[in-house]
Each structure stands twice: as structure tokens, then as C-alpha cells.
Amino acid sequence: MVFGYAFIDLDDDQKRARRALLDFYPIVAELSALVVLALFQTSFAISWFVGKALHQGRPKSPSFDKPSPGQSSWPRRARRFTEGLRWSLRKPVVNNWGTRGEWVVAAVWTAWLLYLCVVKTGDDYLHLTKRFGIIGASQLPLLYLLAMRSPYSPMQLLTRMSHEELKASHHILGRIIFALFSLHTAFYLNFFVQSGFLAKRIRDRDVIFGLVSIALFSVLSTTALGLLRRWNYRVFYISHIALANVLVVPLFVHVTHIRPYVYQVVGVNAVHLVLRALSRRKYRGTLKPIAGTNLIQVRIPLSTGNTALNWKPGQHVYLSRPSSKSSSRAVWAELGAWCQTNPFTVASIPGRHRELMLVARTMNGNTKHLASLARTLSADGPDEATEIELCLEGPYGASTRLPNLLRFDKILFVAGGVGATFIMPIYRTVVEANDFKLPGSPKVRFIWAVRKLAETRWALSGLRPSHGEDEGAVDRANIEVYVTGTQGPDLQVNGVTVDGDIEMAENEQLLSTEEQTENPHKGLVVHNGRPKLGSIVDEAFAHTSRVAVIVCGPKTMSEQLSLAVQKWVRQGHNVYWHDETFAW
């Protein structure tokens, strides 16, 4: 007896009955995801209905802090409750250990799958053991669907969440599956030891491939840990992709009963590869360092008819590792470059500027290669711009689902460092579409924290109006730049700056902070020190209740801003919050 279960000898009828249950409950586990998706659609419908009721019951006076009469009081209370709950679930339980919402989702889904693992198993130990394995296998197609990066992913379309937003669910489900597989393996090994079959069964094919599968899953889960991802993202990414594809082979050979789920995984992977291949395009553009910073800039001109002209502000692409050689690379080199990609936000408005502009801070890995290549291409002089072939995959991102920001009373944009690559095109679009002279037009404020003022250089060209635009469009709402770093060039040790970045510019190219502050760009208002986010948020919510807050920057900045905004959410203000992040 083990936890009330025993090793039972079954006759043929009992084995058939057990097999029927082993086939039925994994289907229930797999189809349970449809219930979750149905809840998403229900929440969207309720949200639309409440928003409609609030809009109809909105008072005509300028003050939106007044309570609404009659029928709009219950939608207001409903929105206040749901918004308060949503913000509460966003809070982290422990730093780098997920949010409350993620823990709640993980606990509920784990409890449900554990129930399906034990229901109607009686006291049959082998039934329980087999159930853990096949219930875990039933979740594999969903795991791979959550990892699908294409904007045509069913999970993204049905949840209205981007690939970056679905990553947390992918991580949670991966850990749950690994736990189920680990219990399945441990229970079987215990059975072999207790029955005296270990020496014999360990040489059988199904056991060998089962152990290989759990070993691969262990490596897959270990390399996905946040500590290792932050240590070397490239090791994580390549190993994760490779092992995720290799894993299906030992699972397929292990036992025939899980093959339907393996077939589904193969199908999802095939569709994913096709969609990714269809979203890849080759362009010719320039790559150069931004003087005085450790930033690199990619500029790709767009010709008439190029599909990239229709991309939306704030979307991002994945840039494959480019080569300075103009000749075509071998197939294996192309595949290698495909695995060596990094996300870059499109910092321009393609349809208006007729170019793609990407900006990135140089770190280790692919961006370090880009920095080296940029220095090589710029060796002939700072004004030289040599075109090279660049491969982009995309566009991706949740910015296509942003609401009409002009419907809010105030719009607060907050960016940290290169996070402005996401904010800047959205900000420009809002400012150019907003007539500040009309009464009731939204007030727009853009806060940008940078280490050095030189880091704003890439945006200066973006501030210039494109052909046919109002030259005063941007100047109607100045960008407040907060310079938080030290003056002069960053300290270097063996070519690496003290904060871990790679310095991109020679000392003679640098301008001091004082010199830059004396001659700021017309569209910039420069401050020294860190922005006081609490005071900035309080000013944004003064005398109004409809505020949109868009942030993209370091995690600490987003968390600080979130805490400041949450205070106003609890008071019943209508807040739209969007936090853009690419962190794994």
C-alpha cells in the first residue's frame, strides 16, 4: 500500500475499463482550455456592456468625478470592483517570482489537473501512475500553442493578448507539466523497485525513452529559469527551441497512448514555422553607432508598395544576426542566424516616415555583434552609411490593440532609456492627431528618463515632421527628458562599461552633459535627476478621472509607476494602463 493505493492484478475487462478512463480524462483535461477561452469571451462581452452603460450615463459637465445617476451607478461599481481586483492581481508575490494573478491561475489549474489525475482511480496504483503521465501529455499542445509567436496564433486572437503577455502562462503550464511527468516517473520507478523489476525494465525501450523524455524536460525547465535566462539569454533561447523540437521524438517512441497529443504538437510546430517564415522579409539598410552613447541605430528605407508601410506604431520585429558580407549565406548559416534574433521596437512611423528605424542598447550576445559590425561599417568615417542585408521577422506586439487614446482626458507616456522606441511613435501619432486648441482635447505629457542626453539623439530626427505634416505638431506638447546618469563618457573596463554595457563611441565623439543641456532640441525640456513619478501621476489625475498611462522601461520604473497609479484606481478613476515589456 502506498498512500492508500496498492499494486493490483486486473483481469482483461478491468484493464479495458482502466484504459477507457485513461483515454477519457486526458481529453477532458485538454478541452478544459476551451472553458478558459470561453471565460475570456464572456469577460470581453461584459466589459463592452459595462463600458456602453457608462458612456450613456456619463454626465455632460466637464467634471467626470461626479457620480452618475440611475442606471449607470451599477456599471460604475462593477468597473471599480473589477479594476481594483485586476490591479491587486498584478502585484508581485515575491520579487522575480510572479504576480498574484499568476499564482492564482497556477494554483487553480494545478488543482484541476491533479483532480483529473486521481478521480476514479480507486486504489489502483498503476492507474494513478499512468494517469499522471497522460494528463501531463494532454497539456503539451496547449503549451506549444502558448509559445506560438505569430500574430495569427489562436491563443493571441482569442485572448487578445500578445506573445509577450502569454509568456507567463507558457512558463506556468511548462512547470505544471514537468511536475506531472516527474511524479509519473517517480511512481513508476517506485513500482519497479518494490516489485523487483527494475533491473529488467530499465533495459526496455519504453522505459529508456521515458527516462530520456524526463531528462530532456528537466534540462528544458532548468534552462528556462529566470536566473539562467538573465545570465545568458542566448543559451536559454537556443537550447529551449532545440530541446522543444527534439522532445517529441522520445515522447512518440515512449508509448502509443500519448501519440495523439504528440501529433498535435508536431502540427502546431509546423504551422508555427510556416507562419514565422511567411513573416520574414529581407531588407537593405544601414547600421551605425549613435555618437556619445552605447546605442546602435538601424535605418531601413521603404519603397512604395512595401507591406511594412502599414505597420502600426509601437510594433516590434525580430532582427536576425546580420553579416557584413553581401553574398548569400549557406542554408545552415541562415538557420543559425534565424536562432540568433533579438526583439527591436520600430521607433518610426513607417507609413509617414517611409522608413523603419530600430534602436537598441548594446549588451552581450547579438547586440554586441551588431555593435562590432556597426563600428566596422563606420570605420571610413561617421558620415559614411554602407547598406547591408537585414532580415526582419514580424511585426509583433500588443500596440495594435491600444484603444483610441484621444478619448481620454489626459495621456501620460513614461519611458526609460530605449523604452522610448515604443513610446515615441505612439506619442507622435497622438500629438499629430490631437488639436490642442479645441476645448476638451486631451492633455498629453511625455516623461523620458535617460542616462545621458546623447541617448535622445536618435529621436531628434523622429521629431522632425515628415512630408506634409504640421511642423508645429510635436512642439505643441514638449517631451520632458530627465538625465539620470553621470557626465561625460561611461567608465570602461576592458571595453565594458561599469554597468555591463558595451561602449559604442570614441571619447572624442562625446559631448558633456552641460554642453548638451545648454543647447537642447526645440521639442525637449531637459531636467537633471530622476523623475518623481508619484508627483507626476498625481498631477495627471488632478481634476479628471479618465487617464491613459503608457509605460515602457525598466521593471523598477514600471512597478513604481504602477503603485502610484493604483491609488487613483481605488478611488474609482477610469484608467487605461499598458506596460510594454520584452523580458523573459
Coordinates of C-alpha atoms in Angstrom, one line a residue:
M1 CA 0.0 0.0 0.0
V2 CA 1.3 3.5 -1.0
F3 CA -0.9 6.4 0.1
G4 CA -4.0 4.1 0.0
Y5 CA -3.0 2.7 -3.4
A6 CA -1.9 -0.9 -4.0
F7 CA -0.3 -3.0 -6.8
I8 CA -3.4 -4.8 -8.1
D9 CA -3.7 -7.6 -10.6
L10 CA -6.5 -6.9 -13.1
D11 CA -8.4 -9.1 -15.4
D12 CA -8.9 -8.2 -19.1
D13 CA -12.3 -6.5 -18.5
Q14 CA -10.8 -4.4 -15.7
K15 CA -7.8 -3.4 -17.9
R16 CA -10.2 -2.3 -20.7
A17 CA -12.2 -0.3 -18.2
R18 CA -9.0 1.3 -16.9
R19 CA -7.9 2.1 -20.5
A20 CA -11.2 3.8 -21.2
L21 CA -10.7 6.1 -18.2
L22 CA -7.1 6.7 -19.2
D23 CA -8.3 7.8 -22.7
F24 CA -11.2 9.9 -21.4
Y25 CA -9.8 12.1 -18.7
P26 CA -6.9 13.5 -20.8
I27 CA -9.5 14.6 -23.4
V28 CA -11.3 16.4 -20.5
A29 CA -8.0 18.0 -19.4
E30 CA -7.2 19.2 -23.0
L31 CA -10.7 20.5 -23.7
S32 CA -10.8 22.3 -20.4
A33 CA -8.8 25.1 -22.1
L34 CA -11.9 25.9 -24.1
V35 CA -13.7 26.8 -20.9
V36 CA -11.0 29.3 -20.1
L37 CA -11.2 30.8 -23.6
A38 CA -15.0 31.0 -23.2
L39 CA -14.5 32.9 -19.9
F40 CA -12.3 35.3 -21.8
Q41 CA -15.0 36.0 -24.4
T42 CA -17.6 36.4 -21.6
S43 CA -15.4 39.0 -19.9
F44 CA -14.9 40.9 -23.2
A45 CA -18.7 41.0 -23.6
I46 CA -19.3 42.1 -20.1
S47 CA -16.6 44.8 -20.4
W48 CA -18.2 46.1 -23.6
F49 CA -21.6 46.2 -22.0
V50 CA -20.4 48.0 -18.8
G51 CA -18.5 50.5 -21.0
K52 CA -21.6 51.1 -23.1
A53 CA -23.6 51.8 -20.0
L54 CA -21.0 54.1 -18.5
H55 CA -20.8 56.1 -21.8
Q56 CA -24.6 56.5 -21.9
G57 CA -24.8 57.6 -18.3
R58 CA -21.8 60.0 -18.4
P59 CA -22.7 63.5 -17.2
K60 CA -22.4 66.4 -19.6
S61 CA -20.5 68.6 -17.2
P62 CA -16.7 68.8 -17.5
S63 CA -16.2 67.1 -14.2
F64 CA -16.3 63.3 -14.6
D65 CA -15.7 62.7 -10.9
K66 CA -19.4 63.2 -10.1
P67 CA -21.5 60.1 -9.5
S68 CA -23.6 59.0 -12.5
P69 CA -27.4 58.9 -12.0
G70 CA -29.7 56.0 -12.1
Q71 CA -28.8 53.1 -14.3
S72 CA -25.1 54.0 -14.6
S73 CA -24.4 53.6 -10.9
W74 CA -24.1 49.8 -11.1
P75 CA -21.7 49.8 -14.1
R76 CA -19.5 52.2 -12.3
R77 CA -19.4 50.0 -9.2
A78 CA -18.8 46.9 -11.4
R79 CA -15.9 48.7 -13.2
R80 CA -14.4 49.9 -9.9
F81 CA -14.5 46.4 -8.4
T82 CA -13.0 44.7 -11.5
E83 CA -10.3 47.3 -11.9
G84 CA -9.4 47.1 -8.2
L85 CA -9.2 43.3 -8.5
R86 CA -7.1 43.4 -11.7
W87 CA -4.6 45.8 -10.1
S88 CA -4.4 43.7 -7.0
L89 CA -3.6 40.6 -9.0
R90 CA -0.8 42.5 -10.8
K91 CA 1.2 42.8 -7.6
P92 CA 4.2 40.5 -7.4
V93 CA 4.1 37.9 -4.6
V94 CA 7.9 37.9 -4.3
N95 CA 10.4 39.8 -6.5
N96 CA 11.0 37.8 -9.7
W97 CA 8.6 35.1 -8.6
G98 CA 5.5 36.1 -10.5
T99 CA 2.4 38.1 -9.7
R100 CA -0.6 37.2 -7.5
G101 CA -2.7 36.6 -10.6
E102 CA -0.1 34.2 -12.0
W103 CA 0.0 32.3 -8.7
V104 CA -3.8 32.1 -8.6
V105 CA -4.0 30.8 -12.1
A106 CA -1.2 28.3 -11.4
A107 CA -2.9 27.0 -8.2
V108 CA -6.4 26.7 -9.9
W109 CA -5.1 24.9 -13.0
T110 CA -2.8 22.6 -11.0
A111 CA -5.6 21.7 -8.6
W112 CA -7.9 20.9 -11.6
L113 CA -5.3 18.7 -13.3
L114 CA -4.5 16.9 -10.1
Y115 CA -8.2 16.1 -9.6
L116 CA -8.3 14.7 -13.1
C117 CA -5.2 12.6 -12.2
V118 CA -6.9 10.9 -9.2
V119 CA -10.6 10.8 -10.0
K120 CA -11.9 7.3 -10.4
T121 CA -8.5 5.7 -10.0
G122 CA -9.8 3.7 -7.0
D123 CA -6.9 2.0 -5.1
D124 CA -5.1 1.0 -8.4
Y125 CA -1.5 2.3 -8.0
L126 CA -0.6 1.8 -11.7
H127 CA -3.8 3.6 -12.8
L128 CA -2.8 6.6 -10.8
T129 CA 0.8 6.4 -12.2
K130 CA -0.4 6.2 -15.8
R131 CA -2.9 9.0 -15.3
F132 CA -0.2 11.5 -14.2
G133 CA 1.7 10.8 -17.4
I134 CA -1.1 11.0 -19.8
I135 CA -2.7 14.1 -18.2
G136 CA 0.7 15.8 -18.5
A137 CA 0.9 14.8 -22.1
S138 CA -2.6 16.2 -22.8
Q139 CA -1.3 19.7 -21.9
L140 CA 1.6 19.7 -24.4
P141 CA -0.4 21.0 -27.4
L142 CA -1.6 24.0 -25.3
L143 CA 1.9 24.6 -24.1
Y144 CA 3.2 24.8 -27.7
L145 CA 0.2 27.0 -28.7
L146 CA 1.1 29.5 -25.9
A147 CA 4.6 29.6 -27.3
M148 CA 3.5 30.5 -30.8
R149 CA 4.9 33.9 -31.8
S150 CA 2.8 34.6 -34.8
P151 CA 0.0 37.3 -34.6
Y152 CA -2.2 34.7 -36.1
S153 CA -1.8 32.4 -33.1
P154 CA -5.2 31.2 -32.0
M155 CA -4.3 31.9 -28.3
Q156 CA -3.4 35.5 -29.2
L157 CA -6.6 36.1 -31.2
L158 CA -8.9 34.5 -28.6
T159 CA -7.4 36.1 -25.6
R160 CA -6.5 39.5 -27.2
M161 CA -3.0 39.2 -25.6
S162 CA 0.3 39.4 -27.3
H163 CA 3.0 36.8 -27.4
E164 CA 4.9 38.7 -24.7
E165 CA 1.8 38.7 -22.4
L166 CA 1.2 35.0 -22.9
K167 CA 4.7 34.0 -21.9
A168 CA 3.8 33.9 -18.2
S169 CA 1.1 31.3 -18.9
H170 CA 3.5 29.3 -21.0
H171 CA 6.0 29.3 -18.1
I172 CA 3.4 28.3 -15.6
L173 CA 2.0 25.4 -17.7
G174 CA 5.5 24.2 -18.5
R175 CA 6.3 23.9 -14.8
I176 CA 2.9 22.1 -14.2
I177 CA 3.6 19.6 -16.9
F178 CA 7.1 19.0 -15.7
A179 CA 5.7 18.3 -12.2
L180 CA 3.2 15.8 -13.5
F181 CA 5.8 14.0 -15.6
S182 CA 8.2 13.9 -12.6
L183 CA 5.5 12.3 -10.4
H184 CA 4.7 9.8 -13.2
T185 CA 8.4 8.9 -13.4
A186 CA 8.9 8.6 -9.7
F187 CA 5.8 6.5 -9.2
Y188 CA 6.8 4.1 -11.9
L189 CA 10.4 3.8 -10.6
N190 CA 9.0 3.1 -7.1
F191 CA 6.8 0.4 -8.6
F192 CA 9.8 -1.2 -10.4
V193 CA 11.9 -1.2 -7.2
Q194 CA 9.1 -2.5 -5.0
S195 CA 8.2 -5.3 -7.5
G196 CA 11.8 -6.2 -8.2
F197 CA 11.5 -5.4 -11.9
L198 CA 13.9 -2.5 -12.1
A199 CA 16.9 -4.4 -13.5
K200 CA 14.8 -5.9 -16.2
R201 CA 12.5 -3.0 -17.1
I202 CA 15.3 -0.4 -17.2
R203 CA 16.5 -2.1 -20.4
D204 CA 13.1 -2.0 -22.1
R205 CA 12.6 0.6 -24.9
D206 CA 9.5 2.3 -23.4
V207 CA 11.3 2.9 -20.1
I208 CA 14.5 4.1 -21.8
F209 CA 12.7 6.6 -23.9
G210 CA 10.6 7.6 -20.9
L211 CA 13.7 8.4 -18.9
V212 CA 15.2 10.3 -21.9
S213 CA 12.0 12.3 -22.2
I214 CA 12.0 13.4 -18.5
A215 CA 15.8 14.1 -18.7
L216 CA 15.2 16.4 -21.7
F217 CA 12.2 18.1 -19.9
S218 CA 14.5 18.6 -16.9
V219 CA 17.1 20.4 -19.0
L220 CA 14.3 22.4 -20.7
S221 CA 12.9 23.5 -17.4
T222 CA 16.3 24.3 -15.9
T223 CA 17.5 26.5 -18.7
A224 CA 14.2 28.4 -18.6
L225 CA 14.8 29.5 -15.0
G226 CA 14.9 33.3 -14.7
L227 CA 18.4 33.3 -13.2
L228 CA 19.8 31.4 -16.2
R229 CA 17.9 33.4 -18.7
R230 CA 19.3 36.6 -17.3
W231 CA 22.8 35.1 -17.2
N232 CA 22.9 34.1 -20.8
Y233 CA 19.7 34.6 -22.8
R234 CA 21.3 33.1 -26.0
V235 CA 22.0 29.8 -24.2
F236 CA 18.4 29.7 -23.0
Y237 CA 16.9 30.6 -26.3
I238 CA 18.8 28.1 -28.5
S239 CA 18.6 25.2 -26.0
H240 CA 14.9 25.9 -25.4
I241 CA 14.0 25.9 -29.1
A242 CA 16.2 22.9 -29.9
L243 CA 15.0 20.7 -27.0
A244 CA 11.4 21.6 -27.5
N245 CA 11.6 20.1 -31.0
V246 CA 13.7 17.1 -30.1
L247 CA 11.5 16.2 -27.2
V248 CA 8.7 15.0 -29.4
V249 CA 10.8 12.1 -30.7
P250 CA 11.3 10.2 -27.3
L251 CA 7.7 11.0 -26.3
F252 CA 6.5 9.5 -29.6
V253 CA 8.5 6.3 -29.1
H254 CA 7.8 6.0 -25.3
V255 CA 4.2 4.7 -25.5
T256 CA 1.4 4.7 -28.2
H257 CA -1.3 6.2 -25.9
I258 CA 0.2 9.7 -25.9
R259 CA 0.9 9.8 -29.7
P260 CA -2.4 11.8 -30.5
Y261 CA -1.0 14.6 -28.4
V262 CA 2.4 14.3 -29.9
Y263 CA 0.8 14.6 -33.4
Q264 CA -0.9 17.8 -32.3
V265 CA 2.4 19.2 -31.1
V266 CA 4.0 18.4 -34.4
G267 CA 1.1 20.1 -36.2
V268 CA 1.3 23.2 -34.0
N269 CA 5.1 23.4 -34.6
A270 CA 4.7 23.0 -38.4
V271 CA 2.1 25.8 -38.5
H272 CA 4.3 28.0 -36.3
L273 CA 7.3 27.5 -38.6
V274 CA 5.3 28.3 -41.7
L275 CA 3.8 31.5 -40.1
R276 CA 7.2 32.6 -38.9
A277 CA 8.7 32.0 -42.4
L278 CA 5.9 34.0 -44.0
S279 CA 6.5 36.9 -41.7
R280 CA 10.3 37.1 -42.5
R281 CA 11.5 39.6 -45.0
K282 CA 14.9 40.7 -46.2
Y283 CA 15.7 44.4 -46.4
R284 CA 18.7 46.6 -47.1
G285 CA 19.5 49.2 -44.5
T286 CA 22.3 51.0 -42.6
L287 CA 23.7 50.2 -39.2
K288 CA 25.6 52.8 -37.3
P289 CA 26.5 53.7 -33.7
I290 CA 25.0 56.8 -32.1
A291 CA 27.8 59.0 -31.0
G292 CA 28.3 59.6 -27.3
T293 CA 26.2 56.5 -26.3
N294 CA 26.2 52.7 -26.3
L295 CA 23.3 52.7 -28.7
I296 CA 23.1 51.4 -32.2
Q297 CA 20.7 52.6 -34.9
V298 CA 19.3 50.6 -37.8
R299 CA 17.5 52.5 -40.6
I300 CA 15.7 50.8 -43.5
P301 CA 14.2 52.9 -46.3
L302 CA 10.8 51.7 -47.5
S303 CA 9.7 51.9 -51.1
T304 CA 6.1 52.4 -52.3
G305 CA 4.0 49.3 -52.0
N306 CA 6.1 47.7 -49.2
T307 CA 3.8 46.0 -46.7
A308 CA 5.9 47.5 -43.9
L309 CA 4.3 50.8 -44.6
N310 CA 1.1 49.5 -43.0
W311 CA 2.8 48.6 -39.7
K312 CA 1.3 50.2 -36.6
P313 CA 3.2 52.5 -34.1
G314 CA 4.8 50.5 -31.3
Q315 CA 5.1 47.2 -33.0
H316 CA 8.3 45.3 -32.8
V317 CA 10.3 43.0 -35.1
Y318 CA 13.0 40.3 -34.6
L319 CA 16.3 41.1 -36.2
S320 CA 18.4 38.1 -37.3
R321 CA 22.1 38.4 -36.8
P322 CA 23.3 40.2 -39.9
S323 CA 26.6 39.7 -41.8
S324 CA 28.8 42.3 -43.4
K325 CA 29.2 40.1 -46.4
S326 CA 26.9 40.9 -49.4
S327 CA 26.9 37.4 -50.7
S328 CA 24.1 34.9 -49.8
R329 CA 24.8 32.7 -46.9
A330 CA 24.6 28.9 -46.8
V331 CA 21.4 27.3 -45.6
W332 CA 22.9 26.3 -42.3
A333 CA 24.1 29.8 -41.8
E334 CA 20.6 31.2 -42.4
L335 CA 19.2 28.7 -39.9
G336 CA 21.8 29.7 -37.4
A337 CA 21.0 33.4 -37.9
W338 CA 17.3 32.7 -37.5
C339 CA 18.0 31.4 -34.0
Q340 CA 20.1 34.4 -33.2
T341 CA 17.4 37.1 -33.1
N342 CA 16.6 39.9 -30.8
P343 CA 13.4 42.0 -30.5
F344 CA 13.6 45.6 -31.7
T345 CA 10.8 48.1 -31.4
V346 CA 10.1 50.1 -34.6
A347 CA 10.9 53.6 -33.4
S348 CA 9.5 55.3 -36.5
I349 CA 6.0 55.5 -38.0
P350 CA 6.6 53.5 -41.2
G351 CA 3.7 54.9 -43.2
R352 CA 4.7 58.5 -42.6
H353 CA 8.4 58.4 -42.3
R354 CA 8.7 55.8 -45.1
E355 CA 11.4 54.0 -43.2
L356 CA 12.0 51.5 -40.4
M357 CA 14.2 52.8 -37.6
L358 CA 15.4 50.4 -34.9
V359 CA 17.4 51.4 -31.8
A360 CA 19.0 49.1 -29.3
R361 CA 21.3 49.3 -26.3
T362 CA 24.4 47.2 -26.7
M363 CA 24.6 44.3 -24.3
N364 CA 26.3 40.9 -24.6
G365 CA 25.2 38.5 -27.3
N366 CA 23.6 39.5 -30.6
T367 CA 23.6 43.3 -29.8
K368 CA 27.4 43.0 -29.1
H369 CA 27.8 41.6 -32.6
L370 CA 25.7 44.4 -34.0
A371 CA 27.9 47.0 -32.2
S372 CA 31.1 45.4 -33.6
L373 CA 29.6 45.3 -37.1
A374 CA 28.4 49.0 -36.8
R375 CA 31.9 50.1 -35.8
T376 CA 33.4 48.2 -38.8
L377 CA 30.9 49.7 -41.2
S378 CA 31.6 53.2 -39.8
A379 CA 35.4 52.9 -40.0
D380 CA 35.6 55.0 -43.1
G381 CA 34.0 58.0 -41.4
P382 CA 31.0 59.0 -39.3
D383 CA 29.1 60.3 -42.3
E384 CA 29.5 57.1 -44.3
A385 CA 26.5 54.7 -44.4
T386 CA 27.1 51.3 -46.0
E387 CA 23.9 49.3 -46.7
I388 CA 23.9 45.7 -45.7
E389 CA 21.2 43.0 -45.9
L390 CA 19.0 42.7 -42.9
C391 CA 16.4 40.0 -42.1
L392 CA 13.4 41.1 -40.1
E393 CA 10.6 38.9 -38.7
G394 CA 7.3 40.5 -37.8
P395 CA 5.7 42.7 -36.9
Y396 CA 4.5 41.7 -33.5
G397 CA 3.2 43.4 -30.4
A398 CA 0.1 44.4 -28.5
S399 CA 0.1 48.0 -29.6
T400 CA -2.4 47.2 -32.4
R401 CA -5.0 46.6 -29.6
L402 CA -4.5 50.0 -27.9
P403 CA -7.7 52.0 -27.6
N404 CA -8.4 55.4 -29.1
L405 CA -6.2 57.4 -26.7
L406 CA -7.8 60.7 -27.8
R407 CA -11.0 59.6 -25.9
F408 CA -9.2 60.1 -22.5
D409 CA -8.9 63.5 -20.7
K410 CA -5.2 63.0 -20.1
I411 CA -2.5 60.8 -21.6
L412 CA 0.7 60.1 -19.7
F413 CA 3.6 58.5 -21.5
V414 CA 6.6 57.3 -19.4
A415 CA 9.8 55.8 -20.9
G416 CA 13.1 54.7 -19.6
G417 CA 16.1 54.6 -21.9
V418 CA 15.4 52.8 -25.1
G419 CA 11.9 52.1 -23.9
A420 CA 11.2 55.3 -25.8
T421 CA 11.4 53.4 -29.0
F422 CA 8.0 52.0 -28.2
I423 CA 6.6 55.2 -26.7
M424 CA 7.8 57.7 -29.3
P425 CA 5.8 56.6 -32.4
I426 CA 2.6 56.3 -30.4
Y427 CA 3.2 59.7 -28.8
R428 CA 3.8 61.2 -32.2
T429 CA 0.7 59.7 -33.6
V430 CA -1.4 61.1 -30.7
V431 CA 0.1 64.5 -30.9
E432 CA -0.3 64.9 -34.6
A433 CA -3.9 63.7 -34.4
N434 CA -4.8 66.0 -31.5
D435 CA -6.0 69.5 -31.9
F436 CA -4.8 71.2 -28.7
K437 CA -6.8 74.4 -29.5
L438 CA -10.1 72.6 -29.2
P439 CA -11.8 72.5 -25.8
G440 CA -11.9 69.1 -24.3
S441 CA -8.9 67.8 -26.2
P442 CA -6.7 65.5 -24.1
K443 CA -3.6 66.8 -22.4
V444 CA -0.5 64.9 -23.3
R445 CA 2.6 64.5 -21.2
F446 CA 5.7 62.5 -22.1
I447 CA 8.3 61.7 -19.4
W448 CA 11.6 60.2 -20.6
A449 CA 14.4 59.2 -18.3
V450 CA 17.8 58.6 -19.9
R451 CA 21.4 58.1 -18.6
K452 CA 22.8 60.8 -20.9
L453 CA 21.1 63.4 -23.0
A454 CA 23.0 61.9 -26.0
E455 CA 20.7 58.9 -25.8
T456 CA 17.9 61.1 -27.2
R457 CA 19.8 61.8 -30.5
W458 CA 18.1 59.0 -32.4
A459 CA 14.7 60.6 -31.6
L460 CA 15.6 64.1 -32.8
S461 CA 15.2 63.0 -36.4
G462 CA 12.0 61.3 -35.4
L463 CA 10.8 64.6 -34.0
R464 CA 11.1 66.3 -37.4
P465 CA 7.8 66.3 -39.2
S466 CA 7.5 64.0 -42.3
H467 CA 6.4 65.3 -45.6
G468 CA 3.1 67.1 -45.5
E469 CA 2.8 67.2 -41.7
D470 CA 2.4 70.3 -39.5
E471 CA 5.8 71.4 -38.4
G472 CA 4.5 72.5 -35.0
A473 CA 2.8 69.2 -34.3
V474 CA 5.4 67.9 -31.9
D475 CA 6.3 71.3 -30.3
R476 CA 2.7 71.6 -29.0
A477 CA 3.5 69.0 -26.3
N478 CA 7.1 69.0 -25.2
I479 CA 9.0 65.9 -24.2
E480 CA 10.4 66.1 -20.6
V481 CA 13.8 64.4 -20.5
Y482 CA 15.3 63.5 -17.2
V483 CA 19.1 62.9 -17.4
T484 CA 19.9 60.5 -14.6
G485 CA 23.5 59.4 -15.4
T486 CA 26.9 60.9 -14.8
Q487 CA 28.6 63.4 -17.0
G488 CA 30.9 62.5 -19.8
P489 CA 31.7 59.1 -21.2
D490 CA 31.0 55.9 -19.2
L491 CA 33.8 54.3 -17.3
Q492 CA 35.2 51.3 -19.2
V493 CA 37.0 48.2 -18.0
N494 CA 38.4 46.1 -20.9
G495 CA 35.9 47.7 -23.2
V496 CA 32.9 47.1 -21.0
T497 CA 31.2 49.9 -19.1
V498 CA 30.7 49.6 -15.4
D499 CA 27.0 48.9 -15.8
G500 CA 27.6 46.0 -18.1
D501 CA 27.0 47.7 -21.4
I502 CA 29.5 47.9 -24.3
E503 CA 30.6 51.5 -25.1
M504 CA 29.9 52.3 -28.7
A505 CA 31.6 55.7 -29.3
E506 CA 35.1 57.0 -29.1
N507 CA 35.9 59.7 -26.5
E508 CA 36.3 62.4 -29.0
Q509 CA 32.8 61.9 -30.2
L510 CA 31.3 62.6 -26.8
L511 CA 29.6 65.8 -25.6
S512 CA 29.4 66.7 -22.0
T513 CA 26.1 66.9 -20.3
E514 CA 26.4 70.6 -19.6
E515 CA 27.1 71.4 -23.3
Q516 CA 24.1 69.3 -24.4
T517 CA 21.8 70.9 -21.8
E518 CA 22.7 74.4 -23.0
N519 CA 21.5 73.6 -26.5
P520 CA 18.6 71.2 -26.1
H521 CA 16.4 70.3 -29.1
K522 CA 13.3 72.5 -29.5
G523 CA 11.0 69.7 -28.6
L524 CA 12.8 68.7 -25.4
V525 CA 12.6 70.1 -21.9
V526 CA 15.7 68.9 -20.0
H527 CA 15.9 68.1 -16.2
N528 CA 18.7 66.7 -14.2
G529 CA 18.0 63.7 -11.8
R530 CA 15.3 61.1 -11.7
P531 CA 11.6 62.0 -12.3
K532 CA 9.3 62.0 -9.3
L533 CA 6.8 59.6 -10.7
G534 CA 4.4 59.9 -7.7
S535 CA 4.0 63.6 -8.1
I536 CA 3.8 63.3 -11.9
V537 CA 0.9 60.7 -11.6
D538 CA -0.9 62.9 -9.0
E539 CA -0.8 65.8 -11.4
A540 CA -2.1 63.7 -14.3
F541 CA -5.1 62.6 -12.2
A542 CA -5.9 66.1 -10.8
H543 CA -9.4 67.3 -11.8
T544 CA -10.2 64.4 -14.1
S545 CA -11.0 60.7 -13.9
R546 CA -10.2 59.3 -17.4
V547 CA -6.4 58.9 -17.8
A548 CA -4.4 56.6 -20.1
V549 CA -0.9 55.6 -18.8
I550 CA 1.5 54.0 -21.2
V551 CA 4.9 52.9 -19.9
C552 CA 8.0 51.1 -21.3
G553 CA 11.2 50.9 -19.4
P554 CA 13.0 49.1 -16.6
K555 CA 11.0 46.9 -14.3
T556 CA 11.6 49.1 -11.3
M557 CA 10.2 52.1 -13.1
S558 CA 7.1 50.2 -14.2
E559 CA 6.5 48.9 -10.6
Q560 CA 6.9 52.4 -9.1
L561 CA 4.6 53.9 -11.6
S562 CA 2.1 51.1 -11.1
L563 CA 2.0 51.7 -7.3
A564 CA 1.4 55.5 -7.9
V565 CA -1.5 54.8 -10.4
Q566 CA -3.1 52.1 -8.3
K567 CA -4.0 54.7 -5.6
W568 CA -6.2 56.5 -8.1
V569 CA -7.7 53.3 -9.5
R570 CA -9.0 52.5 -6.0
Q571 CA -10.7 55.9 -5.9
G572 CA -12.8 54.9 -9.0
H573 CA -10.9 56.7 -11.7
N574 CA -11.2 55.3 -15.3
V575 CA -7.6 54.2 -16.0
Y576 CA -6.2 52.6 -19.1
W577 CA -2.8 51.0 -18.3
H578 CA -0.3 49.5 -20.7
D579 CA 3.1 48.2 -19.6
E580 CA 5.3 47.1 -22.5
T581 CA 8.0 44.6 -21.7
F582 CA 10.1 42.1 -23.6
A583 CA 11.5 40.3 -20.5
W584 CA 11.5 36.5 -20.4

